[in-house]
mmCIF file of C-alpha atoms and ligand atoms in Angstrom:
data_model
loop_
_atom_site.group_PDB
_atom_site.id
_atom_site.type_symbol
_atom_site.label_atom_id
_atom_site.label_comp_id
_atom_site.label_asym_id
_atom_site.label_seq_id
_atom_site.Cartn_x
_atom_site.Cartn_y
_atom_site.Cartn_z
ATOM 1 C CA MET M 1 24.924 8.759 62.063
ATOM 2 C CA ALA M 2 26.868 9.643 58.926
ATOM 3 C CA ARG M 3 25.375 8.834 55.538
ATOM 4 C CA GLU M 4 26.379 5.784 53.523
ATOM 5 C CA TRP M 5 29.153 6.067 50.937
ATOM 6 C CA ASP M 6 30.004 4.163 47.766
ATOM 7 C CA ALA M 7 33.305 2.821 49.116
ATOM 8 C CA VAL M 8 34.426 1.175 45.870
ATOM 9 C CA ALA M 9 33.939 4.355 43.869
ATOM 10 C CA TYR M 10 35.529 6.521 46.598
ATOM 11 C CA GLU M 11 38.603 4.272 46.647
ATOM 12 C CA GLY M 12 39.052 4.919 42.918
ATOM 13 C CA LEU M 13 38.289 8.643 42.953
ATOM 14 C CA SER M 14 39.868 9.933 46.138
ATOM 15 C CA SER M 15 43.379 10.751 44.938
ATOM 16 C CA PRO M 16 42.982 14.475 45.853
ATOM 17 C CA GLN M 17 41.938 13.541 49.412
ATOM 18 C CA THR M 18 44.767 10.993 49.665
ATOM 19 C CA ARG M 19 47.315 13.546 48.444
ATOM 20 C CA TRP M 20 46.179 16.204 50.934
ATOM 21 C CA GLY M 21 46.098 13.604 53.714
ATOM 22 C CA ALA M 22 49.641 12.490 52.882
ATOM 23 C CA GLU M 23 50.898 16.085 52.818
ATOM 24 C CA PHE M 24 49.213 16.940 56.110
ATOM 25 C CA LEU M 25 50.543 13.768 57.730
ATOM 26 C CA GLY M 26 54.028 14.474 56.350
ATOM 27 C CA ARG M 27 54.157 17.734 58.323
ATOM 28 C CA LEU M 28 53.259 16.051 61.639
ATOM 29 C CA GLU M 29 56.009 15.215 64.103
ATOM 30 C CA LEU M 30 55.414 11.740 65.472
ATOM 31 C CA ALA M 31 57.451 9.603 67.871
ATOM 32 C CA GLY M 32 56.317 6.420 66.097
ATOM 33 C CA ASP M 33 54.894 4.646 69.144
ATOM 34 C CA GLU M 34 51.609 6.535 69.492
ATOM 35 C CA ASP M 35 48.233 4.871 69.850
ATOM 36 C CA ALA M 36 46.109 6.798 67.369
ATOM 37 C CA ILE M 37 42.567 7.076 66.071
ATOM 38 C CA ASP M 38 41.895 7.818 62.402
ATOM 39 C CA ALA M 39 38.572 9.640 62.743
ATOM 40 C CA GLY M 40 36.612 9.084 59.518
ATOM 41 C CA CYS M 41 39.002 6.561 57.955
ATOM 42 C CA GLY M 42 37.033 5.968 54.742
ATOM 43 C CA THR M 43 38.465 2.998 52.855
ATOM 44 C CA GLY M 44 41.730 3.323 54.813
ATOM 45 C CA LYS M 45 44.171 4.735 52.242
ATOM 46 C CA VAL M 46 45.345 7.569 54.513
ATOM 47 C CA THR M 47 45.064 5.246 57.539
ATOM 48 C CA GLY M 48 47.696 3.048 55.879
ATOM 49 C CA LEU M 49 50.031 6.040 55.549
ATOM 50 C CA LEU M 50 49.434 6.908 59.210
ATOM 51 C CA LEU M 51 50.268 3.325 60.177
ATOM 52 C CA GLU M 52 53.588 3.566 58.308
ATOM 53 C CA ARG M 53 54.469 6.585 60.461
ATOM 54 C CA LEU M 54 53.686 4.603 63.637
ATOM 55 C CA PRO M 55 55.937 1.508 63.406
ATOM 56 C CA ARG M 56 55.539 0.824 67.138
ATOM 57 C CA GLY M 57 52.028 2.234 67.499
ATOM 58 C CA THR M 58 48.447 1.244 66.828
ATOM 59 C CA VAL M 59 45.535 2.738 64.889
ATOM 60 C CA LEU M 60 41.852 2.538 65.692
ATOM 61 C CA ALA M 61 40.193 3.358 62.362
ATOM 62 C CA VAL M 62 36.648 4.634 62.837
ATOM 63 C CA ASP M 63 33.992 5.478 60.274
ATOM 64 C CA GLY M 64 30.238 6.032 60.276
ATOM 65 C CA SER M 65 29.607 4.368 56.899
ATOM 66 C CA ARG M 66 29.284 0.581 56.970
ATOM 67 C CA ALA M 67 30.552 0.291 53.388
ATOM 68 C CA MET M 68 33.655 2.313 54.289
ATOM 69 C CA VAL M 69 34.230 0.222 57.430
ATOM 70 C CA GLU M 70 33.959 -3.006 55.406
ATOM 71 C CA ALA M 71 36.479 -1.703 52.849
ATOM 72 C CA ALA M 72 38.924 -0.583 55.557
ATOM 73 C CA ALA M 73 38.528 -3.866 57.462
ATOM 74 C CA GLU M 74 39.350 -5.757 54.274
ATOM 75 C CA ARG M 75 42.394 -3.538 53.632
ATOM 76 C CA PHE M 76 43.793 -4.210 57.136
ATOM 77 C CA ALA M 77 42.783 -7.873 57.478
ATOM 78 C CA GLY M 78 45.590 -9.659 59.357
ATOM 79 C CA GLU M 79 47.197 -6.369 60.467
ATOM 80 C CA THR M 80 47.181 -6.710 64.252
ATOM 81 C CA ARG M 81 48.051 -3.038 64.866
ATOM 82 C CA VAL M 82 44.836 -1.787 63.252
ATOM 83 C CA ARG M 83 41.280 -2.164 64.518
ATOM 84 C CA VAL M 84 38.393 -0.908 62.387
ATOM 85 C CA GLU M 85 35.120 0.120 64.006
ATOM 86 C CA HIS M 86 31.763 1.466 62.864
ATOM 87 C CA GLN M 87 31.081 4.450 65.119
ATOM 88 C CA ASP M 88 29.655 7.942 64.886
ATOM 89 C CA LEU M 89 32.417 10.400 65.785
ATOM 90 C CA VAL M 90 30.085 12.618 67.813
ATOM 91 C CA GLU M 91 29.402 9.642 70.089
ATOM 92 C CA LEU M 92 32.853 8.087 69.849
ATOM 93 C CA GLU M 93 33.754 5.617 72.598
ATOM 94 C CA VAL M 94 37.107 3.932 73.204
ATOM 95 C CA GLU M 95 38.339 1.353 75.694
ATOM 96 C CA GLU M 96 41.487 3.367 76.456
ATOM 97 C CA PRO M 97 42.235 7.035 75.716
ATOM 98 C CA VAL M 98 44.775 7.514 72.929
ATOM 99 C CA ASP M 99 47.821 9.714 72.209
ATOM 100 C CA LEU M 100 46.623 11.086 68.877
ATOM 101 C CA VAL M 101 43.369 11.759 67.053
ATOM 102 C CA PHE M 102 44.118 12.164 63.363
ATOM 103 C CA SER M 103 41.506 12.984 60.733
ATOM 104 C CA THR M 104 41.388 14.048 57.105
ATOM 105 C CA ALA M 105 38.541 15.118 54.817
ATOM 106 C CA THR M 106 35.885 14.289 57.409
ATOM 107 C CA PHE M 107 34.954 17.017 59.917
ATOM 108 C CA HIS M 108 33.065 19.173 57.374
ATOM 109 C CA TRP M 109 30.508 16.352 57.150
ATOM 110 C CA ILE M 110 29.677 16.884 60.822
ATOM 111 C CA GLY M 111 27.257 19.706 61.652
ATOM 112 C CA ASP M 112 28.108 20.355 65.307
ATOM 113 C CA HIS M 113 31.858 20.901 65.685
ATOM 114 C CA GLN M 114 31.615 21.845 69.366
ATOM 115 C CA ARG M 115 30.004 18.502 70.146
ATOM 116 C CA LEU M 116 32.620 16.755 68.005
ATOM 117 C CA PHE M 117 35.590 18.457 69.689
ATOM 118 C CA ASP M 118 34.118 17.869 73.178
ATOM 119 C CA ARG M 119 33.921 14.188 72.307
ATOM 120 C CA LEU M 120 37.419 13.999 70.836
ATOM 121 C CA ALA M 121 38.866 15.609 73.979
ATOM 122 C CA LEU M 122 37.328 12.742 75.969
ATOM 123 C CA VAL M 123 39.067 10.011 73.948
ATOM 124 C CA LEU M 124 42.517 11.645 74.246
ATOM 125 C CA LYS M 125 44.939 11.201 77.120
ATOM 126 C CA PRO M 126 45.843 14.448 78.894
ATOM 127 C CA GLY M 127 48.624 15.863 76.710
ATOM 128 C CA GLY M 128 47.331 13.892 73.713
ATOM 129 C CA ARG M 129 47.107 15.612 70.334
ATOM 130 C CA LEU M 130 44.466 16.332 67.732
ATOM 131 C CA ALA M 131 45.666 16.836 64.141
ATOM 132 C CA ALA M 132 42.975 17.221 61.525
ATOM 133 C CA GLN M 133 42.282 18.651 58.101
ATOM 134 C CA CYS M 134 38.876 19.078 56.495
ATOM 135 C CA GLY M 135 36.983 21.414 54.197
ATOM 136 C CA GLY M 136 37.026 24.988 55.544
ATOM 137 C CA GLU M 137 35.379 28.361 55.032
ATOM 138 C CA GLY M 138 34.876 29.121 51.335
ATOM 139 C CA ASN M 139 35.454 25.484 50.301
ATOM 140 C CA ILE M 140 34.342 24.688 46.728
ATOM 141 C CA SER M 141 32.297 27.887 46.605
ATOM 142 C CA ARG M 142 31.946 27.690 42.815
ATOM 143 C CA ALA M 143 30.535 24.164 43.080
ATOM 144 C CA THR M 144 28.178 25.232 45.863
ATOM 145 C CA ARG M 145 26.836 28.098 43.728
ATOM 146 C CA ALA M 146 26.466 25.820 40.712
ATOM 147 C CA THR M 147 24.727 23.138 42.785
ATOM 148 C CA ARG M 148 22.196 25.616 44.201
ATOM 149 C CA GLU M 149 21.436 26.849 40.696
ATOM 150 C CA VAL M 150 20.860 23.321 39.369
ATOM 151 C CA MET M 151 18.797 22.334 42.442
ATOM 152 C CA GLY M 152 16.448 25.215 41.614
ATOM 153 C CA ARG M 153 15.792 24.016 38.063
ATOM 154 C CA GLU M 154 12.320 22.726 37.185
ATOM 155 C CA ARG M 155 13.663 19.199 36.515
ATOM 156 C CA PHE M 156 15.229 18.765 39.972
ATOM 157 C CA ARG M 157 13.461 21.232 42.292
ATOM 158 C CA SER M 158 10.856 18.852 43.736
ATOM 159 C CA PHE M 159 13.528 16.430 45.023
ATOM 160 C CA PHE M 160 15.066 19.035 47.320
ATOM 161 C CA VAL M 161 12.013 20.646 48.915
ATOM 162 C CA GLY M 162 12.720 21.248 52.623
ATOM 163 C CA TRP M 163 16.288 19.970 52.313
ATOM 164 C CA ASP M 164 19.541 21.873 52.385
ATOM 165 C CA ASP M 165 23.155 20.942 51.832
ATOM 166 C CA ASP M 166 24.692 19.417 54.921
ATOM 167 C CA LYS M 167 28.323 20.582 54.854
ATOM 168 C CA ASN M 168 29.996 22.538 57.626
ATOM 169 C CA TYR M 169 32.860 24.609 56.239
ATOM 170 C CA ALA M 170 34.129 26.327 59.384
ATOM 171 C CA GLY M 171 36.564 29.222 59.656
ATOM 172 C CA ALA M 172 39.904 29.198 61.475
ATOM 173 C CA GLY M 173 38.916 31.636 64.254
ATOM 174 C CA GLU M 174 35.710 29.873 65.266
ATOM 175 C CA THR M 175 37.513 26.507 65.143
ATOM 176 C CA LYS M 176 40.245 27.742 67.490
ATOM 177 C CA ALA M 177 37.593 29.061 69.906
ATOM 178 C CA ARG M 178 35.668 25.752 69.822
ATOM 179 C CA LEU M 179 38.808 23.690 70.420
ATOM 180 C CA GLU M 180 39.766 25.869 73.379
ATOM 181 C CA ALA M 181 36.227 25.565 74.782
ATOM 182 C CA ALA M 182 36.604 21.768 74.498
ATOM 183 C CA GLY M 183 39.738 21.856 76.676
ATOM 184 C CA PHE M 184 42.486 21.980 74.045
ATOM 185 C CA GLY M 185 45.577 24.169 74.386
ATOM 186 C CA GLY M 186 48.314 25.199 71.950
ATOM 187 C CA VAL M 187 45.634 25.429 69.262
ATOM 188 C CA GLU M 188 46.606 26.317 65.720
ATOM 189 C CA ALA M 189 43.965 26.565 63.006
ATOM 190 C CA TRP M 190 44.489 27.847 59.502
ATOM 191 C CA LEU M 191 43.018 27.708 56.001
ATOM 192 C CA HIS M 192 44.802 27.030 52.744
ATOM 193 C CA GLU M 193 43.618 26.739 49.142
ATOM 194 C CA GLU M 194 43.863 23.598 47.014
ATOM 195 C CA LEU M 195 42.645 24.401 43.514
ATOM 196 C CA THR M 196 42.018 20.985 41.947
ATOM 197 C CA GLY M 197 41.665 20.492 38.204
ATOM 198 C CA PHE M 198 40.010 17.582 36.359
ATOM 199 C CA GLY M 199 40.709 16.179 32.904
ATOM 200 C CA SER M 200 37.222 16.924 31.553
ATOM 201 C CA ALA M 201 33.726 18.005 32.581
ATOM 202 C CA GLY M 202 32.759 14.296 32.561
ATOM 203 C CA GLU M 203 35.555 13.439 34.993
ATOM 204 C CA LEU M 204 34.476 16.301 37.242
ATOM 205 C CA ALA M 205 30.851 15.086 37.093
ATOM 206 C CA GLY M 206 31.910 11.567 38.173
ATOM 207 C CA PHE M 207 33.864 12.988 41.088
ATOM 208 C CA LEU M 208 30.975 15.266 42.118
ATOM 209 C CA GLU M 209 28.511 12.382 42.047
ATOM 210 C CA ILE M 210 30.505 10.184 44.419
ATOM 211 C CA VAL M 211 32.443 12.584 46.636
ATOM 212 C CA VAL M 212 30.904 16.065 46.772
ATOM 213 C CA LEU M 213 27.216 15.516 46.015
ATOM 214 C CA GLY M 214 26.652 12.164 47.739
ATOM 215 C CA GLY M 215 23.943 13.675 49.964
ATOM 216 C CA HIS M 216 22.177 15.174 46.933
ATOM 217 C CA MET M 217 22.337 11.835 45.126
ATOM 218 C CA GLN M 218 20.414 10.179 47.943
ATOM 219 C CA ARG M 219 17.519 12.612 47.326
ATOM 220 C CA LEU M 220 17.410 11.842 43.598
ATOM 221 C CA PRO M 221 15.981 8.827 41.762
ATOM 222 C CA GLU M 222 18.765 6.800 40.154
ATOM 223 C CA GLY M 223 18.028 8.017 36.626
ATOM 224 C CA GLU M 224 18.414 11.677 37.653
ATOM 225 C CA ARG M 225 21.764 11.331 39.449
ATOM 226 C CA GLY M 226 24.070 11.387 36.433
ATOM 227 C CA PRO M 227 22.153 14.242 34.758
ATOM 228 C CA PHE M 228 22.226 16.276 38.001
ATOM 229 C CA ALA M 229 25.993 15.818 38.508
ATOM 230 C CA GLY M 230 26.549 16.523 34.795
ATOM 231 C CA ALA M 231 24.530 19.745 34.995
ATOM 232 C CA VAL M 232 26.509 20.933 38.056
ATOM 233 C CA ALA M 233 29.815 20.136 36.311
ATOM 234 C CA ALA M 234 28.665 22.004 33.169
ATOM 235 C CA GLU M 235 27.683 25.009 35.304
ATOM 236 C CA ILE M 236 31.116 25.043 36.999
ATOM 237 C CA VAL M 237 32.890 24.859 33.633
ATOM 238 C CA ALA M 238 30.688 27.659 32.266
ATOM 239 C CA ALA M 239 31.572 29.910 35.229
ATOM 240 C CA ALA M 240 35.265 29.008 35.685
ATOM 241 C CA GLY M 241 36.190 28.269 32.069
ATOM 242 C CA GLU M 242 37.609 24.856 33.041
ATOM 243 C CA PRO M 243 36.707 21.783 35.120
ATOM 244 C CA LEU M 244 38.001 22.584 38.584
ATOM 245 C CA LEU M 245 37.066 22.643 42.236
ATOM 246 C CA ASP M 246 38.247 25.518 44.407
ATOM 247 C CA TYR M 247 38.964 23.505 47.525
ATOM 248 C CA VAL M 248 39.856 25.285 50.779
ATOM 249 C CA ARG M 249 41.250 23.117 53.581
ATOM 250 C CA LEU M 250 40.886 23.866 57.280
ATOM 251 C CA ASN M 251 43.872 22.574 59.256
ATOM 252 C CA MET M 252 43.955 22.225 63.028
ATOM 253 C CA THR M 253 46.458 21.002 65.582
ATOM 254 C CA ALA M 254 45.865 21.099 69.334
ATOM 255 C CA THR M 255 46.873 19.418 72.561
ATOM 256 C CA ARG M 256 44.403 18.203 75.173
ATOM 257 C CA SER M 257 45.112 20.160 78.322
ATOM 258 C CA GLU M 258 46.318 18.124 81.307
ATOM 259 C CA ASP M 259 43.319 19.267 83.367
ATOM 260 C CA ALA M 260 40.602 19.162 80.693
HETATM 261 C C1 SAM O 301 35.685 12.094 52.251
HETATM 262 S S1 SAM O 301 35.735 10.689 53.303
HETATM 263 C C2 SAM O 301 37.416 10.811 53.933
HETATM 264 C C3 SAM O 301 38.031 9.454 54.187
HETATM 265 C C4 SAM O 301 39.526 9.464 54.490
HETATM 266 N N1 SAM O 301 39.824 10.087 55.759
HETATM 267 C C5 SAM O 301 40.304 10.174 53.382
HETATM 268 O O1 SAM O 301 40.945 11.196 53.652
HETATM 269 O O2 SAM O 301 40.237 9.701 52.227
HETATM 270 C C6 SAM O 301 34.785 11.223 54.708
HETATM 271 C C7 SAM O 301 34.494 10.083 55.665
HETATM 272 O O3 SAM O 301 33.979 10.621 56.874
HETATM 273 C C8 SAM O 301 33.017 9.700 57.359
HETATM 274 N N2 SAM O 301 32.141 10.410 58.292
HETATM 275 C C9 SAM O 301 31.413 11.530 58.047
HETATM 276 N N3 SAM O 301 30.707 11.872 59.146
HETATM 277 C C10 SAM O 301 31.007 10.962 60.107
HETATM 278 C C11 SAM O 301 30.600 10.760 61.455
HETATM 279 N N4 SAM O 301 29.732 11.585 62.055
HETATM 280 N N5 SAM O 301 31.107 9.708 62.120
HETATM 281 C C12 SAM O 301 31.981 8.860 61.543
HETATM 282 N N6 SAM O 301 32.404 8.994 60.264
HETATM 283 C C13 SAM O 301 31.927 10.026 59.554
HETATM 284 C C14 SAM O 301 32.308 9.230 56.109
HETATM 285 O O4 SAM O 301 31.596 8.040 56.324
HETATM 286 C C15 SAM O 301 33.471 9.098 55.133
HETATM 287 O O5 SAM O 301 34.017 7.818 55.137
#
């Protein structure tokens, strides 16, 4: 199951993810009556935008973090077209297959993409579509380098023994092959860059602590979390000359084959 998230902090800090989600959604052609799943809905900000695009449709919002599910359930309380469920996407189960699986900023948290895509094919109607964006090959490489350097420092080293970062930044070619193996046709997969600047090293450190380094934070005692995120932010600024994250997004669209 996915790790827990600080939903309140993510709600306040996730404007880059919301912006990318809105842009990705804006490029999708939708009839407006689809039954959809938002796979990894978080607190539901992008789910709400998806719902606006589906005036005659429904959304099943799924997330593996209980805190995220609670926040999304609160956001959509009284909205009969949205159901929020706590589920692991690699074991996703639905009562009825849907027309669309939509997902943003989530799949790179899942180690086994083949298992994920096999599962998503099962919850789609034949002819149903998958449209997803997540971190892709080369994503935040400066931050990854900086994080490894700080993890190796005397002060922090003992907290990470036997543990490695858990992100899965896949490439476009391997993603296309995995989707086809899962029974998807008409597959398109591509990468694009989203260089994202922050107002200060402190702002970057706050964002790293909640969004990028959440897994690392769970290894650290509370008193070491801020210093660790601060050290990674300082390292990024030293290397790049400014507080930024070199995001790379992996986009994918595909249709479940009729005979999958
Ligand atoms: C960065 S948030 C993205 C939330 C939202 N889609 C957005 O764009 O703001 C990633 C979300 O994926 C969820 N997640 C990660 N792995 C998951 C899994 N295996 N099953 C279900 N949810 C998962 C996390 O709990 C988290 O809420």
